[in-house]
Amino acid sequence: EVMKGFYVESDFGYMRALKTDIPAIANGFLTGILIGYDIIDILALEAGFMGGFVFADNPTGESVNPETAALSSDFSMKILEANAKFSYLSTDHWFFYLRAGGGFSFNSPSETRKADQAVVSISSSAPIVSAAPGVEYYTPVRHFSVGLEPKVYILPTLGSYFLNVVPYVKYTF
């Protein structure tokens, strides 16, 4: 039996900077927790907290002098978000959906440098928008489901896009 109602979801996955003015950042990870409620079979509302970290790329392997280097540090985001999740195809155990949301991102560091030493200011807090298609499988173990979604976070004020590939585990009460 597929359970619907109040749920808690735990996410952990890969994060990649697709487009950004922040120099030399590349790969990282995202982790978080969402709570939600299935309003009807095809619509759920959620709120949650995500934390993401993207590592500065230093392919030379040399130590970095923060006074003169293009890399002053890695980039991290803490995200408070609200989402709506809409199912476009559902079977007994499979659930295909679109998730869209928005919220606020708290970013660190507040500035970094490009290769030419030009300073790039990074807002310590900024609005954020997210969108994702996804698939969820309701397991034979009652109350549990697992899923996977490629999610895009957009920070409009920074002109940055981050791709996340997030597997998750969900428990429905």
mmCIF file of N, CA and C in Angstrom, residues 21 104-105 107 121-129 154-160:
data_model
loop_
_atom_site.group_PDB
_atom_site.id
_atom_site.type_symbol
_atom_site.label_atom_id
_atom_site.label_comp_id
_atom_site.label_asym_id
_atom_site.label_seq_id
_atom_site.Cartn_x
_atom_site.Cartn_y
_atom_site.Cartn_z
ATOM 1 N N ASP A 21 29.879 33.491 -12.031
ATOM 2 C CA ASP A 21 30.965 34.468 -12.079
ATOM 3 C C ASP A 21 32.007 34.191 -11.003
ATOM 4 N N PHE A 104 15.596 31.193 -0.004
ATOM 5 C CA PHE A 104 16.677 32.126 0.295
ATOM 6 C C PHE A 104 17.959 31.338 0.515
ATOM 7 N N SER A 105 19.060 31.825 -0.043
ATOM 8 C CA SER A 105 20.358 31.179 0.082
ATOM 9 C C SER A 105 21.304 32.077 0.889
ATOM 10 N N ASN A 107 25.182 32.582 1.598
ATOM 11 C CA ASN A 107 26.385 32.197 0.850
ATOM 12 C C ASN A 107 27.666 32.604 1.561
ATOM 13 N N SER A 121 32.300 40.222 -5.880
ATOM 14 C CA SER A 121 31.503 40.284 -4.661
ATOM 15 C C SER A 121 30.390 39.250 -4.740
ATOM 16 N N ILE A 122 30.166 38.583 -3.634
ATOM 17 C CA ILE A 122 29.129 37.569 -3.542
ATOM 18 C C ILE A 122 28.193 37.989 -2.418
ATOM 19 N N SER A 123 26.934 38.173 -2.746
ATOM 20 C CA SER A 123 25.959 38.546 -1.727
ATOM 21 C C SER A 123 25.904 37.467 -0.658
ATOM 22 N N SER A 124 25.963 37.879 0.606
ATOM 23 C CA SER A 124 25.937 36.884 1.677
ATOM 24 C C SER A 124 24.576 36.220 1.811
ATOM 25 N N SER A 125 23.555 36.842 1.257
ATOM 26 C CA SER A 125 22.238 36.209 1.197
ATOM 27 C C SER A 125 21.558 36.643 -0.093
ATOM 28 N N ALA A 126 20.821 35.717 -0.704
ATOM 29 C CA ALA A 126 20.217 35.997 -2.003
ATOM 30 C C ALA A 126 19.012 35.092 -2.219
ATOM 31 N N PRO A 127 18.039 35.561 -3.006
ATOM 32 C CA PRO A 127 16.928 34.671 -3.366
ATOM 33 C C PRO A 127 17.427 33.538 -4.263
ATOM 34 N N ILE A 128 16.724 32.426 -4.217
ATOM 35 C CA ILE A 128 17.101 31.263 -5.010
ATOM 36 C C ILE A 128 15.837 30.612 -5.561
ATOM 37 N N VAL A 129 15.948 30.057 -6.764
ATOM 38 C CA VAL A 129 14.834 29.370 -7.418
ATOM 39 C C VAL A 129 15.324 27.969 -7.775
ATOM 40 N N ILE A 154 19.021 28.119 -9.145
ATOM 41 C CA ILE A 154 19.387 29.352 -9.844
ATOM 42 C C ILE A 154 19.467 30.474 -8.818
ATOM 43 N N LEU A 155 20.608 31.135 -8.763
ATOM 44 C CA LEU A 155 20.778 32.316 -7.927
ATOM 45 C C LEU A 155 20.802 33.521 -8.861
ATOM 46 N N PRO A 156 19.641 34.154 -9.107
ATOM 47 C CA PRO A 156 19.569 35.229 -10.102
ATOM 48 C C PRO A 156 20.500 36.410 -9.809
ATOM 49 N N THR A 157 20.655 36.783 -8.544
ATOM 50 C CA THR A 157 21.491 37.948 -8.223
ATOM 51 C C THR A 157 22.968 37.681 -8.466
ATOM 52 N N LEU A 158 23.377 36.404 -8.455
ATOM 53 C CA LEU A 158 24.774 36.057 -8.730
ATOM 54 C C LEU A 158 24.989 35.627 -10.175
ATOM 55 N N GLY A 159 23.888 35.410 -10.908
ATOM 56 C CA GLY A 159 24.012 34.900 -12.266
ATOM 57 C C GLY A 159 24.583 33.494 -12.281
ATOM 58 N N SER A 160 24.236 32.701 -11.284
ATOM 59 C CA SER A 160 24.816 31.367 -11.125
ATOM 60 C C SER A 160 23.760 30.281 -11.228
#
